[in-house]
Coordinates of N, CA and C and ligand atoms in Angstrom, one line a residue:
M1 N -54.6 -3.5 29.8 CA -53.7 -2.7 28.6 C -54.2 -2.6 27.1
N2 N -54.7 -1.5 26.5 CA -55.5 -1.8 25.6 C -54.3 -0.7 24.6
K3 N -53.2 -0.6 23.9 CA -52.2 0.5 23.7 C -51.7 -0.2 22.0
I4 N -51.7 1.1 21.2 CA -51.2 0.6 19.8 C -50.0 1.4 20.1
L5 N -49.0 0.7 20.1 CA -47.4 1.7 20.0 C -46.9 1.8 18.6
E6 N -46.3 2.6 18.3 CA -45.2 3.0 17.0 C -44.2 1.7 17.2
P7 N -43.7 1.0 16.4 CA -42.3 0.2 16.4 C -41.0 1.0 17.3
E8 N -40.5 0.7 17.6 CA -39.2 1.3 18.6 C -38.1 1.4 17.1
I9 N -38.1 0.7 16.1 CA -37.2 1.0 15.3 C -38.1 0.4 13.7
T10 N -37.5 1.0 12.5 CA -37.8 0.6 11.3 C -36.7 0.4 10.7
F11 N -36.6 -0.5 9.4 CA -35.7 -0.7 8.9 C -37.0 -0.7 7.3
I12 N -37.0 0.6 6.8 CA -37.1 0.9 5.3 C -36.1 1.5 4.4
N13 N -36.5 1.5 2.9 CA -35.5 1.6 2.0 C -34.0 1.4 2.5
E14 N -33.6 0.1 3.0 CA -32.3 -0.3 3.0 C -32.1 1.2 4.8
Q15 N -32.5 1.5 5.4 CA -32.6 2.8 6.3 C -32.8 2.1 7.7
L16 N -32.2 2.0 8.8 CA -32.1 2.0 10.1 C -32.6 3.1 10.9
K17 N -33.7 3.0 11.2 CA -33.8 4.3 12.3 C -34.5 4.1 13.2
G18 N -34.5 5.5 14.5 CA -34.9 4.9 15.7 C -34.2 5.3 16.7
K19 N -34.6 5.5 18.1 CA -33.7 6.0 18.9 C -32.7 4.6 19.5
N20 N -31.7 4.9 20.1 CA -31.0 4.4 20.4 C -30.1 3.0 19.0
I21 N -29.9 3.5 18.3 CA -29.4 2.8 17.1 C -27.8 3.1 17.5
D22 N -26.8 1.9 17.2 CA -25.6 2.0 17.9 C -24.9 2.0 16.7
K23 N -23.8 3.5 16.6 CA -23.0 3.4 15.0 C -21.8 3.3 15.2
I24 N -21.1 1.9 14.5 CA -19.8 1.8 14.8 C -19.0 1.8 13.2
D25 N -17.8 2.1 13.0 CA -17.0 1.8 11.6 C -15.7 1.0 12.1
R26 N -15.2 0.4 11.0 CA -14.2 -0.6 11.2 C -13.2 -0.1 10.1
R27 N -12.2 0.2 10.2 CA -11.1 0.3 9.2 C -9.9 0.0 9.3
L28 N -8.7 0.0 8.5 CA -8.1 -0.6 8.1 C -7.0 -0.8 8.9
K29 N -6.9 0.4 10.2 CA -5.8 0.8 11.2 C -7.3 0.0 12.5
D30 N -7.7 -0.6 12.6 CA -8.4 -1.6 13.5 C -8.5 -2.8 13.2
L31 N -7.8 -3.2 12.0 CA -7.9 -4.8 11.5 C -6.6 -4.9 11.1
K32 N -5.7 -4.4 11.7 CA -4.1 -4.9 11.4 C -4.0 -6.1 11.5
D33 N -4.4 -6.7 12.5 CA -4.1 -8.7 12.9 C -5.1 -9.3 11.9
I34 N -6.0 -9.1 11.3 CA -6.7 -9.8 10.6 C -6.2 -10.5 8.9
F35 N -5.9 -9.5 8.1 CA -5.2 -9.4 6.5 C -4.1 -10.3 6.9
F36 N -3.7 -10.9 6.1 CA -2.5 -11.8 5.7 C -1.5 -10.8 5.3
D37 N -2.1 -10.4 4.2 CA -0.5 -10.0 3.4 C 0.0 -8.3 4.1
K38 N 0.7 -8.2 5.4 CA 1.3 -6.9 5.9 C 1.6 -6.3 5.1
D39 N 2.2 -6.6 3.8 CA 2.9 -5.3 3.0 C 1.8 -4.8 2.2
A40 N 1.0 -5.5 1.8 CA 0.1 -4.5 0.8 C -1.0 -3.9 1.8
L41 N -1.0 -4.3 3.2 CA -1.4 -3.3 4.8 C -1.1 -2.2 4.4
S42 N 0.7 -2.2 4.6 CA 1.3 -1.3 4.8 C 1.3 -0.1 3.6
N43 N 0.8 -0.1 2.5 CA 0.7 0.3 1.3 C -0.4 1.3 1.4
M44 N -1.4 0.9 1.9 CA -2.8 1.0 2.1 C -2.8 2.7 3.3
D45 N -4.0 3.0 2.9 CA -4.2 4.5 4.0 C -5.0 3.6 4.8
N46 N -4.7 4.0 6.1 CA -5.1 2.8 7.2 C -6.4 3.4 7.7
D47 N -6.9 5.0 7.1 CA -8.6 5.2 7.7 C -9.3 4.8 6.8
T48 N -8.9 4.1 5.3 CA -9.6 3.3 4.8 C -10.9 2.3 5.9
I49 N -12.6 2.6 5.6 CA -13.5 2.1 6.0 C -13.3 0.9 5.5
V50 N -13.3 -0.4 6.3 CA -13.7 -1.7 5.8 C -15.0 -2.0 6.1
Y51 N -15.4 -1.9 7.2 CA -17.0 -2.2 7.0 C -17.6 -1.2 8.4
E52 N -19.0 -1.3 8.4 CA -20.0 -0.5 9.4 C -20.7 -1.4 10.2
V53 N -21.3 -1.1 11.0 CA -22.4 -1.9 12.0 C -23.2 -1.2 12.3
E54 N -24.4 -1.3 12.4 CA -25.8 -0.7 13.2 C -26.3 -1.4 13.9
S55 N -26.3 -1.3 15.0 CA -27.2 -2.3 15.6 C -28.3 -1.8 16.9
Y56 N -29.1 -2.3 16.9 CA -30.0 -2.1 18.0 C -30.4 -3.0 19.2
L57 N -29.7 -2.5 20.1 CA -29.5 -3.2 21.4 C -30.5 -2.9 22.2
P58 N -31.6 -3.6 22.4 CA -32.4 -3.2 23.0 C -32.8 -3.3 24.9
V59 N -31.6 -4.5 24.9 CA -31.5 -4.4 26.3 C -29.8 -4.5 26.8
K60 N -29.7 -4.2 28.0 CA -27.8 -4.2 28.3 C -27.1 -5.6 28.0
Q61 N -25.9 -5.5 27.2 CA -25.0 -6.3 27.2 C -25.0 -7.4 28.0
N62 N -24.8 -8.3 27.9 CA -24.9 -9.7 28.6 C -26.4 -9.8 29.2
T63 N -26.9 -9.6 29.0 CA -28.7 -10.0 29.1 C -28.9 -11.3 29.0
E64 N -29.2 -12.2 30.1 CA -29.6 -13.5 29.5 C -31.0 -13.4 29.0
G65 N -31.5 -14.0 27.8 CA -32.9 -13.7 27.5 C -32.9 -12.9 26.2
G66 N -32.0 -12.0 26.3 CA -32.9 -10.8 25.4 C -32.4 -11.1 23.9
L67 N -32.1 -10.4 22.7 CA -32.0 -10.5 21.5 C -31.3 -9.2 21.2
F68 N -30.3 -9.1 20.4 CA -29.7 -8.1 19.6 C -29.9 -8.1 17.8
Y69 N -29.8 -7.0 17.3 CA -29.9 -7.1 15.7 C -28.9 -6.0 15.1
G70 N -28.6 -6.3 14.3 CA -27.4 -5.0 13.5 C -27.1 -5.6 12.0
I71 N -26.9 -4.5 11.5 CA -26.8 -4.9 10.1 C -25.3 -4.3 9.9
T72 N -24.6 -5.0 9.2 CA -23.2 -4.9 8.8 C -23.3 -4.6 7.3
Y73 N -22.3 -3.4 6.7 CA -22.3 -3.1 5.7 C -20.8 -2.8 5.3
I74 N -20.5 -4.0 4.4 CA -18.7 -4.5 4.0 C -18.5 -3.6 3.0
H75 N -17.9 -2.3 3.2 CA -17.3 -2.0 1.5 C -16.3 -3.0 0.5
P76 N -16.4 -2.9 -0.8 CA -16.2 -3.8 -2.0 C -14.0 -3.4 -1.5
G77 N -13.9 -4.6 -1.6 CA -12.1 -3.9 -1.8 C -11.0 -5.5 -1.8
V78 N -10.2 -5.0 -1.5 CA -9.1 -5.8 -0.9 C -7.6 -5.9 -0.7
V79 N -7.1 -6.5 0.4 CA -6.0 -5.9 0.7 C -4.9 -7.2 0.2
G80 N -4.6 -7.2 -0.8 CA -3.5 -8.1 -1.6 C -4.1 -8.6 -2.1
N81 N -4.5 -9.9 -1.9 CA -5.4 -10.5 -2.7 C -6.8 -11.2 -1.6
E82 N -6.9 -10.5 -0.4 CA -7.5 -10.8 0.4 C -8.9 -9.7 0.7
Y83 N -10.2 -10.3 0.4 CA -10.9 -9.6 0.3 C -11.7 -8.8 2.0
F84 N -12.2 -7.5 1.2 CA -12.3 -6.7 2.9 C -13.9 -7.8 3.6
M85 N -13.2 -7.6 4.9 CA -13.8 -8.9 5.9 C -14.0 -8.2 7.4
T86 N -14.9 -9.0 7.9 CA -15.1 -8.6 9.3 C -13.9 -9.0 10.3
K87 N -13.5 -8.6 11.5 CA -13.2 -9.4 12.6 C -13.0 -11.0 12.4
G88 N -14.4 -10.7 12.9 CA -14.6 -12.4 12.9 C -14.7 -12.6 14.4
H89 N -15.3 -13.5 15.4 CA -15.5 -13.7 16.4 C -16.1 -15.3 16.8
F90 N -15.8 -15.9 17.3 CA -16.4 -16.7 18.5 C -17.2 -16.0 19.7
H91 N -18.7 -16.6 20.4 CA -19.0 -15.8 21.1 C -18.5 -16.3 22.5
K92 N -18.2 -15.2 23.7 CA -17.9 -15.4 24.4 C -18.5 -16.8 25.6
I93 N -19.8 -16.7 25.1 CA -20.6 -17.8 26.1 C -20.8 -18.5 24.5
K94 N -19.5 -19.7 24.0 CA -19.1 -20.1 23.0 C -20.9 -20.8 22.4
N95 N -22.0 -21.2 23.2 CA -22.7 -22.0 22.9 C -24.2 -21.2 22.8
R96 N -24.1 -19.8 21.9 CA -24.7 -19.4 21.4 C -25.2 -19.3 19.7
G97 N -25.7 -19.5 19.5 CA -26.1 -19.1 17.7 C -26.4 -17.9 17.4
E98 N -26.4 -17.7 15.9 CA -27.0 -16.7 15.4 C -27.5 -16.8 14.2
F99 N -28.0 -15.5 13.4 CA -28.5 -15.8 12.2 C -28.3 -14.6 11.3
Y100 N -27.7 -15.0 10.4 CA -27.2 -13.7 9.0 C -28.1 -14.2 8.1
S101 N -28.5 -12.8 7.7 CA -29.3 -12.9 6.5 C -29.3 -11.5 5.5
T102 N -28.9 -12.2 4.1 CA -28.3 -10.9 3.3 C -29.3 -10.4 2.7
L103 N -29.0 -9.2 2.6 CA -29.9 -7.6 2.3 C -29.3 -7.4 0.7
Q104 N -28.0 -7.0 0.6 CA -27.9 -6.4 -0.8 C -25.9 -7.4 -1.0
G105 N -25.9 -7.0 -2.1 CA -24.1 -7.6 -2.1 C -24.1 -9.2 -2.9
E106 N -22.7 -9.1 -2.1 CA -22.5 -10.6 -2.5 C -21.0 -11.0 -1.4
G107 N -21.1 -11.7 -1.0 CA -19.8 -12.4 -0.1 C -19.9 -13.6 0.3
M108 N -19.3 -13.6 1.0 CA -19.0 -15.2 1.8 C -19.1 -15.4 3.2
L109 N -19.9 -16.5 3.8 CA -19.7 -16.3 5.3 C -18.7 -17.6 5.4
I110 N -17.5 -17.1 6.1 CA -16.8 -18.0 7.1 C -16.8 -18.4 7.9
L111 N -16.9 -20.1 8.3 CA -17.3 -20.3 9.6 C -16.2 -21.5 10.0
M112 N -16.1 -21.4 11.4 CA -14.6 -22.7 11.9 C -15.0 -23.1 13.2
D113 N -14.9 -24.1 13.2 CA -15.5 -25.0 14.5 C -13.9 -24.6 15.5
E114 N -14.3 -25.4 16.5 CA -13.5 -25.4 17.3 C -12.1 -26.4 17.7
E115 N -12.4 -27.1 16.4 CA -11.0 -28.2 16.2 C -10.3 -27.5 14.7
R116 N -11.0 -26.6 14.4 CA -10.3 -25.3 13.3 C -10.6 -25.7 11.7
N117 N -11.5 -26.5 11.7 CA -12.3 -26.6 10.1 C -12.9 -25.7 9.5
T118 N -12.2 -25.3 8.9 CA -13.0 -23.6 8.3 C -13.9 -24.1 6.8
W119 N -14.8 -23.4 6.4 CA -15.9 -23.5 5.6 C -16.2 -22.5 5.1
A120 N -16.9 -22.4 4.2 CA -17.8 -21.2 4.1 C -19.2 -21.2 3.4
E121 N -20.1 -20.0 3.3 CA -21.4 -20.5 2.9 C -21.5 -19.0 2.3
K122 N -22.2 -19.7 1.0 CA -22.5 -18.3 -0.3 C -23.3 -17.1 -0.1
M123 N -23.1 -15.8 0.2 CA -24.2 -14.9 0.8 C -24.4 -14.2 -1.0
F124 N -25.6 -13.8 -0.7 CA -26.5 -13.2 -1.8 C -27.6 -12.8 -1.6
P125 N -28.2 -11.9 -1.9 CA -29.5 -11.1 -1.2 C -30.4 -12.2 -1.3
G126 N -31.2 -12.3 0.0 CA -32.3 -13.1 0.5 C -31.3 -14.8 1.3
S127 N -30.0 -15.0 1.1 CA -29.2 -15.9 1.7 C -29.6 -15.8 3.2
M128 N -30.2 -17.2 3.8 CA -30.1 -16.9 5.5 C -29.1 -18.1 6.0
H129 N -28.8 -17.5 6.9 CA -27.4 -18.3 6.9 C -27.7 -18.3 9.1
Y130 N -28.0 -19.7 9.3 CA -27.7 -20.3 10.8 C -26.6 -20.4 11.3
I131 N -25.9 -19.8 12.3 CA -24.5 -20.0 12.6 C -24.6 -21.0 13.3
Q132 N -24.5 -22.1 13.6 CA -24.5 -22.7 14.8 C -24.0 -22.3 16.5
A133 N -24.3 -22.3 17.5 CA -23.1 -22.4 18.6 C -21.7 -23.0 18.9
N134 N -20.8 -22.6 19.0 CA -19.0 -22.6 19.1 C -18.8 -22.6 18.0
I135 N -19.4 -21.7 17.0 CA -18.9 -21.7 15.9 C -18.2 -20.2 15.4
A136 N -17.1 -20.3 14.8 CA -16.3 -18.7 15.1 C -16.8 -18.2 13.4
H137 N -17.6 -16.8 13.3 CA -18.0 -16.2 12.2 C -17.7 -14.9 11.4
R138 N -17.1 -14.9 10.4 CA -16.7 -13.6 9.7 C -17.5 -13.8 8.4
T139 N -17.4 -12.3 7.9 CA -18.0 -12.1 6.7 C -16.9 -11.6 5.7
A140 N -17.1 -11.9 4.6 CA -16.2 -11.0 3.4 C -16.6 -11.0 2.2
N141 N -16.7 -9.9 1.7 CA -17.4 -9.1 0.8 C -16.5 -9.3 -0.6
T142 N -17.4 -10.3 -1.5 CA -16.2 -10.6 -2.9 C -17.0 -9.6 -4.1
G143 N -17.6 -8.7 -3.6 CA -18.6 -7.9 -5.1 C -17.5 -6.7 -5.1
D144 N -18.4 -6.4 -6.2 CA -17.8 -4.7 -6.5 C -18.6 -3.9 -5.3
T145 N -20.0 -4.1 -4.9 CA -20.7 -3.0 -4.3 C -21.0 -3.7 -2.8
I146 N -21.4 -2.8 -2.1 CA -21.5 -2.7 -0.6 C -22.2 -4.5 -0.4
L147 N -21.7 -4.9 0.3 CA -22.4 -6.5 0.7 C -23.0 -6.3 2.2
S148 N -24.1 -6.0 2.4 CA -25.2 -5.9 3.5 C -25.6 -7.1 3.6
F149 N -25.8 -7.0 5.4 CA -26.8 -8.5 5.7 C -27.0 -7.9 7.0
S150 N -28.1 -9.0 7.9 CA -28.6 -8.6 9.1 C -28.5 -9.8 10.2
A151 N -28.2 -9.6 11.3 CA -27.5 -10.5 12.0 C -29.0 -10.1 13.2
F152 N -28.7 -11.3 13.6 CA -29.9 -11.4 15.1 C -28.8 -12.7 16.1
W153 N -28.7 -11.6 17.3 CA -28.1 -12.8 18.2 C -28.6 -12.6 19.8
P154 N -28.4 -13.5 20.5 CA -28.4 -13.5 21.9 C -28.1 -12.4 22.7
S155 N -28.2 -11.6 23.2 CA -28.1 -10.6 24.3 C -26.9 -10.7 24.9
D156 N -26.9 -12.3 25.3 CA -25.2 -12.6 25.9 C -24.5 -13.0 26.1
A157 N -24.5 -13.2 24.4 CA -23.5 -14.3 23.4 C -22.3 -13.6 23.6
G158 N -21.9 -12.2 23.4 CA -20.7 -11.2 23.4 C -19.8 -11.8 22.6
H159 N -18.7 -11.0 22.6 CA -17.7 -11.7 21.4 C -16.6 -12.0 21.9
D160 N -15.8 -13.2 21.5 CA -14.4 -13.0 21.8 C -13.6 -12.8 20.7
Y161 N -13.2 -12.0 20.3 CA -12.1 -11.6 19.4 C -10.7 -12.2 19.4
A162 N -10.5 -12.7 20.8 CA -9.0 -12.8 20.8 C -8.2 -13.8 20.3
T163 N -9.0 -14.9 20.4 CA -9.2 -16.3 19.6 C -8.5 -16.0 17.9
I164 N -9.8 -15.4 17.3 CA -9.2 -14.8 16.2 C -8.2 -14.0 16.1
S165 N -7.8 -12.8 17.0 CA -6.7 -12.0 16.5 C -5.7 -12.5 16.7
E166 N -5.5 -13.9 18.0 CA -4.2 -14.2 18.2 C -4.2 -15.3 16.6
H167 N -5.4 -16.1 16.5 CA -4.8 -17.7 15.6 C -5.4 -17.0 14.5
G168 N -6.2 -16.7 13.8 CA -6.9 -16.4 12.7 C -7.8 -17.5 12.6
F169 N -8.2 -17.5 11.3 CA -9.0 -18.8 11.2 C -8.1 -20.1 10.3
S170 N -8.6 -20.8 9.8 CA -7.2 -22.0 9.5 C -7.1 -21.2 8.3
K171 N -8.2 -21.2 7.5 CA -7.6 -21.1 6.0 C -8.3 -19.1 5.6
I172 N -7.6 -18.6 4.4 CA -8.0 -17.3 4.3 C -9.0 -17.5 3.0
L173 N -9.7 -15.6 2.7 CA -10.4 -16.5 1.6 C -10.3 -15.0 0.4
I174 N -9.6 -15.7 -0.6 CA -8.3 -14.7 -1.5 C -9.5 -15.0 -3.3
K175 N -9.1 -13.5 -4.0 CA -9.5 -13.2 -4.9 C -8.3 -14.4 -5.9
K176 N -8.6 -15.4 -6.9 CA -8.2 -15.9 -7.3 C -8.7 -16.1 -8.3
D177 N -8.2 -15.4 -10.3 CA -8.6 -16.0 -11.1 C -10.2 -15.2 -10.9
N178 N -10.3 -13.8 -10.0 CA -11.6 -13.0 -10.6 C -12.3 -14.0 -9.1
K179 N -12.2 -14.8 -8.9 CA -13.2 -15.8 -8.3 C -12.7 -16.2 -6.3
P180 N -13.7 -15.7 -5.7 CA -13.2 -16.3 -4.5 C -13.1 -17.9 -4.3
V181 N -11.8 -18.1 -3.5 CA -11.4 -18.9 -3.1 C -11.1 -18.9 -1.6
L182 N -11.3 -20.6 -1.0 CA -10.8 -20.7 0.2 C -9.2 -21.2 0.4
A183 N -8.5 -20.5 0.7 CA -7.3 -21.2 0.5 C -6.0 -21.1 1.7
D184 N -5.5 -22.4 1.8 CA -4.8 -22.2 3.5 C -3.9 -21.3 3.5
R185 N -3.8 -20.9 5.2 CA -2.4 -19.9 5.3 C -1.3 -19.8 4.3
Ligands
M6P201 C1 -22.7 -9.0 12.8 C2 -23.3 -9.1 14.2 C3 -22.2 -8.6 15.3 C4 -20.9 -8.0 14.8 C5 -20.7 -7.9 13.4 C6 -19.4 -7.6 12.7 O1 -23.4 -7.7 12.8 O2 -22.2 -10.8 14.0 O3 -22.6 -9.2 16.1 O4 -20.2 -7.6 15.6 O5 -21.7 -8.7 12.1 O6 -18.4 -8.5 13.1 P1 -17.1 -8.3 13.8 O7 -18.1 -8.4 15.3 O8 -16.8 -9.8 14.1 O9 -16.4 -7.8 13.4
ZN202 ZN1 -21.8 -13.8 16.1

């Protein structure tokens, strides 16, 4: 075989292009269980977009041995004093890891192990984050502009959202004196 092919996808000037790019958005109404301050939440517009994800899923979900790629764009904002953030998840197959790499903006990668120890890593353009297996992960935008990052994960990892939706992370990331602080709930 001697064929030179075009790539299936490109990411040029911050634009992911190609066939089969899956796009979703998550609005406040989809994220009711994750934010701490329910009063603040009830005074906000339900339709506000918190984040968007563009993914390239070249194989079927749950395929063993494949890889997925996605870019997440988290808008700036707070609910009460908690920064806009992703739902967060463990992987359904728990012993699957993931890479994140920040493109634009500033934020925090919040991590929690199965004993519910929670910590965070700073995200800034060029920061790389290896998320080990068995670790729940969530990202928050702590800046005034969009936080974007790319992610690479195994196609059989899946998302376990239920554990986080029921129990949350053991700490919340709040804005205090204009700075991000990991606080007890
Ligand atoms: C990254 C990856 C995706 C994930 C997305 C949003 O792009 O980890 O698998 O879906 O972030 O995070 P969540 O699914 O927790 O909302
Ligand atoms: Zn993941």
